[in-house]
Amino acid sequence: MVPGTHLSVVPHGAPPLAASAALVGDYRRLLELCPVLELRLLDPAEPAPSAADGWYSGAELADDERALAAALAGEEARIAAEHGRAPRPHVTASRLLHHYVWSACLIVAGPWHLARRVPVVSPADLWLHAPTGALALRPRGHVTLPGDDELRAELRAAVVAHLGPVLAAFARPTRRHDRALWGMVTDDLASAVWYLGRMLDGDAAAVGDSAAVGDVLEGDAEAAAVAAAGAVLPGGTQPLPGAADFRLLHTPDGRAHHTRTRLGCCLYYAVKPEAVACMTCPRTSGEERLSRL
């Protein structure tokens, strides 16, 4: 929560179950839109996923070295199976942290972007499956506020509150200091909102012909998401050290493409010698991005 701000679970005056149902609806919509988010939603009375089955909550990853070691071993095994070799330990840790951070950012920011609701997601309510990387979430309450700036601040505060303990646990295995770790959060929050915008564009296109889609033109949802990410991350919002800072690249066919440069490298290129850096990597020049587009 933003210090000094009095907040209520919304809708105002509604019972907690009604608020939870609205949030569950947001998550079902998010899962329809975002196929890469492998997330299981838990009912209120459903037992928590078990460590005996390889499930560890964010709180356990932060507080239990054995849970963190099991999650890192699972990530190493997945990378080795996909790419034919195990990466260096700090690469494994960085890739796992990136996966968790990006997913958590989408889980918190998704309902905000779709419905102006900021979920209250404790690290104890989000689980990672060490063998597969899948996630499970027990939705709780959410916050809404009348002002856009206040709600953006609440979104940032919710992300920071959830991820702070997790980042502290990953500092040693990733060999990253505070600024680099919070830079990853900045990058992944911007990336998650951007991804959702692209998926919304795809969903609008899937509705049918232009008459069915109405006034939504191709790229409108992506542009709106880019603007939303820029408003959430304008820079100077500590501990998030940077801005979303999107810009346009223009290809010879006259089309404009959104891009940004990450504050730090996610080390995807390091999982395999012939792998190339991401499109938003600091290692990837503007000329290289244009050639790939």
JSON list of C-alpha atoms in Angstrom, two decimals, residues 21-171:
[
{"chain": "A", "resi": 21, "resn": "ALA", "atom": "CA", "xyz": [-15.58, -12.90, -7.81]},
{"chain": "A", "resi": 22, "resn": "ALA", "atom": "CA", "xyz": [-14.85, -9.75, -9.81]},
{"chain": "A", "resi": 23, "resn": "LEU", "atom": "CA", "xyz": [-11.12, -10.36, -9.49]},
{"chain": "A", "resi": 24, "resn": "VAL", "atom": "CA", "xyz": [-11.49, -14.01, -10.49]},
{"chain": "A", "resi": 25, "resn": "GLY", "atom": "CA", "xyz": [-13.33, -12.82, -13.58]},
{"chain": "A", "resi": 26, "resn": "ASP", "atom": "CA", "xyz": [-10.40, -10.54, -14.40]},
{"chain": "A", "resi": 27, "resn": "TYR", "atom": "CA", "xyz": [-8.01, -13.47, -14.09]},
{"chain": "A", "resi": 28, "resn": "ARG", "atom": "CA", "xyz": [-10.10, -15.71, -16.30]},
{"chain": "A", "resi": 29, "resn": "ARG", "atom": "CA", "xyz": [-10.08, -13.00, -18.94]},
{"chain": "A", "resi": 30, "resn": "LEU", "atom": "CA", "xyz": [-6.32, -12.58, -18.49]},
{"chain": "A", "resi": 31, "resn": "LEU", "atom": "CA", "xyz": [-5.75, -16.30, -18.99]},
{"chain": "A", "resi": 32, "resn": "GLU", "atom": "CA", "xyz": [-7.87, -16.27, -22.15]},
{"chain": "A", "resi": 33, "resn": "LEU", "atom": "CA", "xyz": [-5.77, -13.44, -23.54]},
{"chain": "A", "resi": 34, "resn": "CYS", "atom": "CA", "xyz": [-2.29, -14.52, -22.42]},
{"chain": "A", "resi": 35, "resn": "PRO", "atom": "CA", "xyz": [-1.43, -18.09, -23.46]},
{"chain": "A", "resi": 36, "resn": "VAL", "atom": "CA", "xyz": [2.12, -17.95, -22.09]},
{"chain": "A", "resi": 37, "resn": "LEU", "atom": "CA", "xyz": [0.81, -17.40, -18.54]},
{"chain": "A", "resi": 38, "resn": "GLU", "atom": "CA", "xyz": [0.46, -20.93, -17.19]},
{"chain": "A", "resi": 39, "resn": "LEU", "atom": "CA", "xyz": [-1.57, -20.13, -14.08]},
{"chain": "A", "resi": 40, "resn": "ARG", "atom": "CA", "xyz": [-3.93, -22.22, -11.98]},
{"chain": "A", "resi": 41, "resn": "LEU", "atom": "CA", "xyz": [-6.52, -20.31, -9.94]},
{"chain": "A", "resi": 42, "resn": "LEU", "atom": "CA", "xyz": [-7.29, -21.79, -6.52]},
{"chain": "A", "resi": 43, "resn": "ASP", "atom": "CA", "xyz": [-10.74, -21.70, -4.96]},
{"chain": "A", "resi": 44, "resn": "PRO", "atom": "CA", "xyz": [-10.92, -20.10, -1.48]},
{"chain": "A", "resi": 45, "resn": "ALA", "atom": "CA", "xyz": [-11.32, -23.47, 0.28]},
{"chain": "A", "resi": 46, "resn": "GLU", "atom": "CA", "xyz": [-8.91, -25.40, -1.94]},
{"chain": "A", "resi": 47, "resn": "PRO", "atom": "CA", "xyz": [-5.80, -26.74, -0.18]},
{"chain": "A", "resi": 48, "resn": "ALA", "atom": "CA", "xyz": [-2.55, -24.96, -0.91]},
{"chain": "A", "resi": 49, "resn": "PRO", "atom": "CA", "xyz": [-0.24, -26.66, -3.40]},
{"chain": "A", "resi": 50, "resn": "SER", "atom": "CA", "xyz": [2.22, -28.92, -1.64]},
{"chain": "A", "resi": 51, "resn": "ALA", "atom": "CA", "xyz": [5.99, -28.83, -1.51]},
{"chain": "A", "resi": 52, "resn": "ALA", "atom": "CA", "xyz": [5.80, -32.61, -1.71]},
{"chain": "A", "resi": 53, "resn": "ASP", "atom": "CA", "xyz": [4.51, -32.12, -5.26]},
{"chain": "A", "resi": 54, "resn": "GLY", "atom": "CA", "xyz": [7.15, -29.53, -6.09]},
{"chain": "A", "resi": 55, "resn": "TRP", "atom": "CA", "xyz": [5.14, -26.37, -5.36]},
{"chain": "A", "resi": 56, "resn": "TYR", "atom": "CA", "xyz": [6.75, -23.48, -3.47]},
{"chain": "A", "resi": 57, "resn": "SER", "atom": "CA", "xyz": [5.18, -20.13, -2.65]},
{"chain": "A", "resi": 58, "resn": "GLY", "atom": "CA", "xyz": [6.94, -16.85, -3.22]},
{"chain": "A", "resi": 59, "resn": "ALA", "atom": "CA", "xyz": [7.24, -16.56, 0.56]},
{"chain": "A", "resi": 60, "resn": "GLU", "atom": "CA", "xyz": [8.97, -19.95, 0.71]},
{"chain": "A", "resi": 61, "resn": "LEU", "atom": "CA", "xyz": [11.35, -18.99, -2.09]},
{"chain": "A", "resi": 62, "resn": "ALA", "atom": "CA", "xyz": [12.21, -15.88, -0.11]},
{"chain": "A", "resi": 63, "resn": "ASP", "atom": "CA", "xyz": [12.63, -17.55, 3.29]},
{"chain": "A", "resi": 64, "resn": "ASP", "atom": "CA", "xyz": [13.63, -21.18, 2.71]},
{"chain": "A", "resi": 65, "resn": "GLU", "atom": "CA", "xyz": [16.95, -21.96, 1.04]},
{"chain": "A", "resi": 66, "resn": "ARG", "atom": "CA", "xyz": [15.81, -25.51, 0.30]},
{"chain": "A", "resi": 67, "resn": "ALA", "atom": "CA", "xyz": [12.78, -24.24, -1.58]},
{"chain": "A", "resi": 68, "resn": "LEU", "atom": "CA", "xyz": [14.92, -21.85, -3.59]},
{"chain": "A", "resi": 69, "resn": "ALA", "atom": "CA", "xyz": [17.45, -24.61, -4.36]},
{"chain": "A", "resi": 70, "resn": "ALA", "atom": "CA", "xyz": [14.65, -26.90, -5.59]},
{"chain": "A", "resi": 71, "resn": "ALA", "atom": "CA", "xyz": [13.25, -24.15, -7.83]},
{"chain": "A", "resi": 72, "resn": "LEU", "atom": "CA", "xyz": [16.71, -23.42, -9.26]},
{"chain": "A", "resi": 73, "resn": "ALA", "atom": "CA", "xyz": [17.28, -27.12, -9.92]},
{"chain": "A", "resi": 74, "resn": "GLY", "atom": "CA", "xyz": [13.99, -27.28, -11.80]},
{"chain": "A", "resi": 75, "resn": "GLU", "atom": "CA", "xyz": [14.92, -24.28, -13.95]},
{"chain": "A", "resi": 76, "resn": "GLU", "atom": "CA", "xyz": [18.34, -25.75, -14.71]},
{"chain": "A", "resi": 77, "resn": "ALA", "atom": "CA", "xyz": [16.76, -29.05, -15.78]},
{"chain": "A", "resi": 78, "resn": "ARG", "atom": "CA", "xyz": [14.25, -27.29, -18.06]},
{"chain": "A", "resi": 79, "resn": "ILE", "atom": "CA", "xyz": [16.94, -25.21, -19.77]},
{"chain": "A", "resi": 80, "resn": "ALA", "atom": "CA", "xyz": [19.19, -28.26, -20.20]},
{"chain": "A", "resi": 81, "resn": "ALA", "atom": "CA", "xyz": [16.33, -30.25, -21.71]},
{"chain": "A", "resi": 82, "resn": "GLU", "atom": "CA", "xyz": [15.42, -27.48, -24.15]},
{"chain": "A", "resi": 83, "resn": "HIS", "atom": "CA", "xyz": [18.89, -26.30, -25.13]},
{"chain": "A", "resi": 84, "resn": "GLY", "atom": "CA", "xyz": [21.06, -29.37, -24.62]},
{"chain": "A", "resi": 85, "resn": "ARG", "atom": "CA", "xyz": [23.23, -27.96, -21.86]},
{"chain": "A", "resi": 86, "resn": "ALA", "atom": "CA", "xyz": [22.96, -26.54, -18.37]},
{"chain": "A", "resi": 87, "resn": "PRO", "atom": "CA", "xyz": [23.79, -22.84, -18.10]},
{"chain": "A", "resi": 88, "resn": "ARG", "atom": "CA", "xyz": [26.05, -21.26, -15.53]},
{"chain": "A", "resi": 89, "resn": "PRO", "atom": "CA", "xyz": [24.39, -21.06, -12.09]},
{"chain": "A", "resi": 90, "resn": "HIS", "atom": "CA", "xyz": [23.90, -17.27, -12.12]},
{"chain": "A", "resi": 91, "resn": "VAL", "atom": "CA", "xyz": [22.28, -17.53, -15.57]},
{"chain": "A", "resi": 92, "resn": "THR", "atom": "CA", "xyz": [19.89, -20.18, -14.28]},
{"chain": "A", "resi": 93, "resn": "ALA", "atom": "CA", "xyz": [19.01, -17.97, -11.31]},
{"chain": "A", "resi": 94, "resn": "SER", "atom": "CA", "xyz": [18.50, -14.90, -13.51]},
{"chain": "A", "resi": 95, "resn": "ARG", "atom": "CA", "xyz": [16.25, -16.78, -15.91]},
{"chain": "A", "resi": 96, "resn": "LEU", "atom": "CA", "xyz": [14.13, -18.18, -13.07]},
{"chain": "A", "resi": 97, "resn": "LEU", "atom": "CA", "xyz": [13.85, -14.79, -11.40]},
{"chain": "A", "resi": 98, "resn": "HIS", "atom": "CA", "xyz": [12.87, -13.17, -14.71]},
{"chain": "A", "resi": 99, "resn": "HIS", "atom": "CA", "xyz": [10.15, -15.80, -15.15]},
{"chain": "A", "resi": 100, "resn": "TYR", "atom": "CA", "xyz": [8.78, -15.23, -11.67]},
{"chain": "A", "resi": 101, "resn": "VAL", "atom": "CA", "xyz": [9.01, -11.43, -11.81]},
{"chain": "A", "resi": 102, "resn": "TRP", "atom": "CA", "xyz": [7.40, -11.11, -15.26]},
{"chain": "A", "resi": 103, "resn": "SER", "atom": "CA", "xyz": [4.59, -13.49, -14.26]},
{"chain": "A", "resi": 104, "resn": "ALA", "atom": "CA", "xyz": [3.97, -11.68, -10.96]},
{"chain": "A", "resi": 105, "resn": "CYS", "atom": "CA", "xyz": [3.92, -8.32, -12.75]},
{"chain": "A", "resi": 106, "resn": "LEU", "atom": "CA", "xyz": [1.33, -9.60, -15.23]},
{"chain": "A", "resi": 107, "resn": "ILE", "atom": "CA", "xyz": [-0.73, -11.10, -12.39]},
{"chain": "A", "resi": 108, "resn": "VAL", "atom": "CA", "xyz": [-0.79, -7.76, -10.56]},
{"chain": "A", "resi": 109, "resn": "ALA", "atom": "CA", "xyz": [-0.96, -5.42, -13.56]},
{"chain": "A", "resi": 110, "resn": "GLY", "atom": "CA", "xyz": [-3.40, -7.47, -15.65]},
{"chain": "A", "resi": 111, "resn": "PRO", "atom": "CA", "xyz": [-6.54, -6.67, -13.63]},
{"chain": "A", "resi": 112, "resn": "TRP", "atom": "CA", "xyz": [-5.36, -3.06, -13.31]},
{"chain": "A", "resi": 113, "resn": "HIS", "atom": "CA", "xyz": [-5.11, -2.65, -17.08]},
{"chain": "A", "resi": 114, "resn": "LEU", "atom": "CA", "xyz": [-8.28, -4.61, -17.82]},
{"chain": "A", "resi": 115, "resn": "ALA", "atom": "CA", "xyz": [-10.58, -3.34, -15.06]},
{"chain": "A", "resi": 116, "resn": "ARG", "atom": "CA", "xyz": [-8.85, -0.71, -12.86]},
{"chain": "A", "resi": 117, "resn": "ARG", "atom": "CA", "xyz": [-8.44, -3.21, -10.03]},
{"chain": "A", "resi": 118, "resn": "VAL", "atom": "CA", "xyz": [-5.09, -3.68, -8.29]},
{"chain": "A", "resi": 119, "resn": "PRO", "atom": "CA", "xyz": [-4.94, -7.15, -6.70]},
{"chain": "A", "resi": 120, "resn": "VAL", "atom": "CA", "xyz": [-3.51, -7.67, -3.25]},
{"chain": "A", "resi": 121, "resn": "VAL", "atom": "CA", "xyz": [-1.14, -10.58, -3.95]},
{"chain": "A", "resi": 122, "resn": "SER", "atom": "CA", "xyz": [0.91, -11.77, -1.02]},
{"chain": "A", "resi": 123, "resn": "PRO", "atom": "CA", "xyz": [4.01, -13.87, -1.79]},
{"chain": "A", "resi": 124, "resn": "ALA", "atom": "CA", "xyz": [2.30, -16.55, 0.31]},
{"chain": "A", "resi": 125, "resn": "ASP", "atom": "CA", "xyz": [-0.56, -16.71, -2.23]},
{"chain": "A", "resi": 126, "resn": "LEU", "atom": "CA", "xyz": [1.49, -17.29, -5.40]},
{"chain": "A", "resi": 127, "resn": "TRP", "atom": "CA", "xyz": [3.17, -20.66, -5.94]},
{"chain": "A", "resi": 128, "resn": "LEU", "atom": "CA", "xyz": [5.80, -21.81, -8.44]},
{"chain": "A", "resi": 129, "resn": "HIS", "atom": "CA", "xyz": [5.97, -25.43, -9.58]},
{"chain": "A", "resi": 130, "resn": "ALA", "atom": "CA", "xyz": [9.68, -26.24, -9.56]},
{"chain": "A", "resi": 131, "resn": "PRO", "atom": "CA", "xyz": [9.58, -29.08, -12.13]},
{"chain": "A", "resi": 132, "resn": "THR", "atom": "CA", "xyz": [7.56, -27.18, -14.78]},
{"chain": "A", "resi": 133, "resn": "GLY", "atom": "CA", "xyz": [7.65, -23.45, -13.96]},
{"chain": "A", "resi": 134, "resn": "ALA", "atom": "CA", "xyz": [3.84, -23.33, -13.80]},
{"chain": "A", "resi": 135, "resn": "LEU", "atom": "CA", "xyz": [2.15, -21.04, -11.28]},
{"chain": "A", "resi": 136, "resn": "ALA", "atom": "CA", "xyz": [-0.81, -21.21, -8.94]},
{"chain": "A", "resi": 137, "resn": "LEU", "atom": "CA", "xyz": [-2.61, -18.25, -7.37]},
{"chain": "A", "resi": 138, "resn": "ARG", "atom": "CA", "xyz": [-5.15, -17.87, -4.61]},
{"chain": "A", "resi": 139, "resn": "PRO", "atom": "CA", "xyz": [-6.93, -14.57, -5.43]},
{"chain": "A", "resi": 140, "resn": "ARG", "atom": "CA", "xyz": [-7.79, -12.42, -2.43]},
{"chain": "A", "resi": 141, "resn": "GLY", "atom": "CA", "xyz": [-8.96, -8.82, -2.34]},
{"chain": "A", "resi": 142, "resn": "HIS", "atom": "CA", "xyz": [-8.25, -5.90, -4.59]},
{"chain": "A", "resi": 143, "resn": "VAL", "atom": "CA", "xyz": [-8.01, -2.13, -4.39]},
{"chain": "A", "resi": 144, "resn": "THR", "atom": "CA", "xyz": [-9.55, 0.55, -6.56]},
{"chain": "A", "resi": 145, "resn": "LEU", "atom": "CA", "xyz": [-9.09, 4.31, -6.26]},
{"chain": "A", "resi": 146, "resn": "PRO", "atom": "CA", "xyz": [-10.85, 7.17, -8.04]},
{"chain": "A", "resi": 147, "resn": "GLY", "atom": "CA", "xyz": [-7.72, 8.88, -9.35]},
{"chain": "A", "resi": 148, "resn": "ASP", "atom": "CA", "xyz": [-5.50, 7.46, -12.08]},
{"chain": "A", "resi": 149, "resn": "ASP", "atom": "CA", "xyz": [-2.28, 8.67, -10.47]},
{"chain": "A", "resi": 150, "resn": "GLU", "atom": "CA", "xyz": [-3.24, 7.17, -7.12]},
{"chain": "A", "resi": 151, "resn": "LEU", "atom": "CA", "xyz": [-4.12, 3.84, -8.71]},
{"chain": "A", "resi": 152, "resn": "ARG", "atom": "CA", "xyz": [-0.83, 3.78, -10.62]},
{"chain": "A", "resi": 153, "resn": "ALA", "atom": "CA", "xyz": [1.02, 4.42, -7.36]},
{"chain": "A", "resi": 154, "resn": "GLU", "atom": "CA", "xyz": [-0.93, 1.59, -5.77]},
{"chain": "A", "resi": 155, "resn": "LEU", "atom": "CA", "xyz": [0.05, -0.72, -8.64]},
{"chain": "A", "resi": 156, "resn": "ARG", "atom": "CA", "xyz": [3.72, 0.10, -8.17]},
{"chain": "A", "resi": 157, "resn": "ALA", "atom": "CA", "xyz": [3.41, -0.37, -4.40]},
{"chain": "A", "resi": 158, "resn": "ALA", "atom": "CA", "xyz": [1.73, -3.76, -4.85]},
{"chain": "A", "resi": 159, "resn": "VAL", "atom": "CA", "xyz": [4.47, -4.95, -7.21]},
{"chain": "A", "resi": 160, "resn": "VAL", "atom": "CA", "xyz": [7.22, -3.72, -4.89]},
{"chain": "A", "resi": 161, "resn": "ALA", "atom": "CA", "xyz": [5.62, -5.27, -1.79]},
{"chain": "A", "resi": 162, "resn": "HIS", "atom": "CA", "xyz": [5.26, -8.66, -3.46]},
{"chain": "A", "resi": 163, "resn": "LEU", "atom": "CA", "xyz": [8.68, -8.82, -5.09]},
{"chain": "A", "resi": 164, "resn": "GLY", "atom": "CA", "xyz": [10.91, -7.20, -2.47]},
{"chain": "A", "resi": 165, "resn": "PRO", "atom": "CA", "xyz": [11.46, -10.36, -0.38]},
{"chain": "A", "resi": 166, "resn": "VAL", "atom": "CA", "xyz": [11.90, -12.50, -3.49]},
{"chain": "A", "resi": 167, "resn": "LEU", "atom": "CA", "xyz": [14.56, -10.20, -4.94]},
{"chain": "A", "resi": 168, "resn": "ALA", "atom": "CA", "xyz": [16.49, -10.31, -1.66]},
{"chain": "A", "resi": 169, "resn": "ALA", "atom": "CA", "xyz": [16.63, -14.11, -1.83]},
{"chain": "A", "resi": 170, "resn": "PHE", "atom": "CA", "xyz": [17.81, -14.10, -5.44]},
{"chain": "A", "resi": 171, "resn": "ALA", "atom": "CA", "xyz": [20.52, -11.46, -5.00]}
]
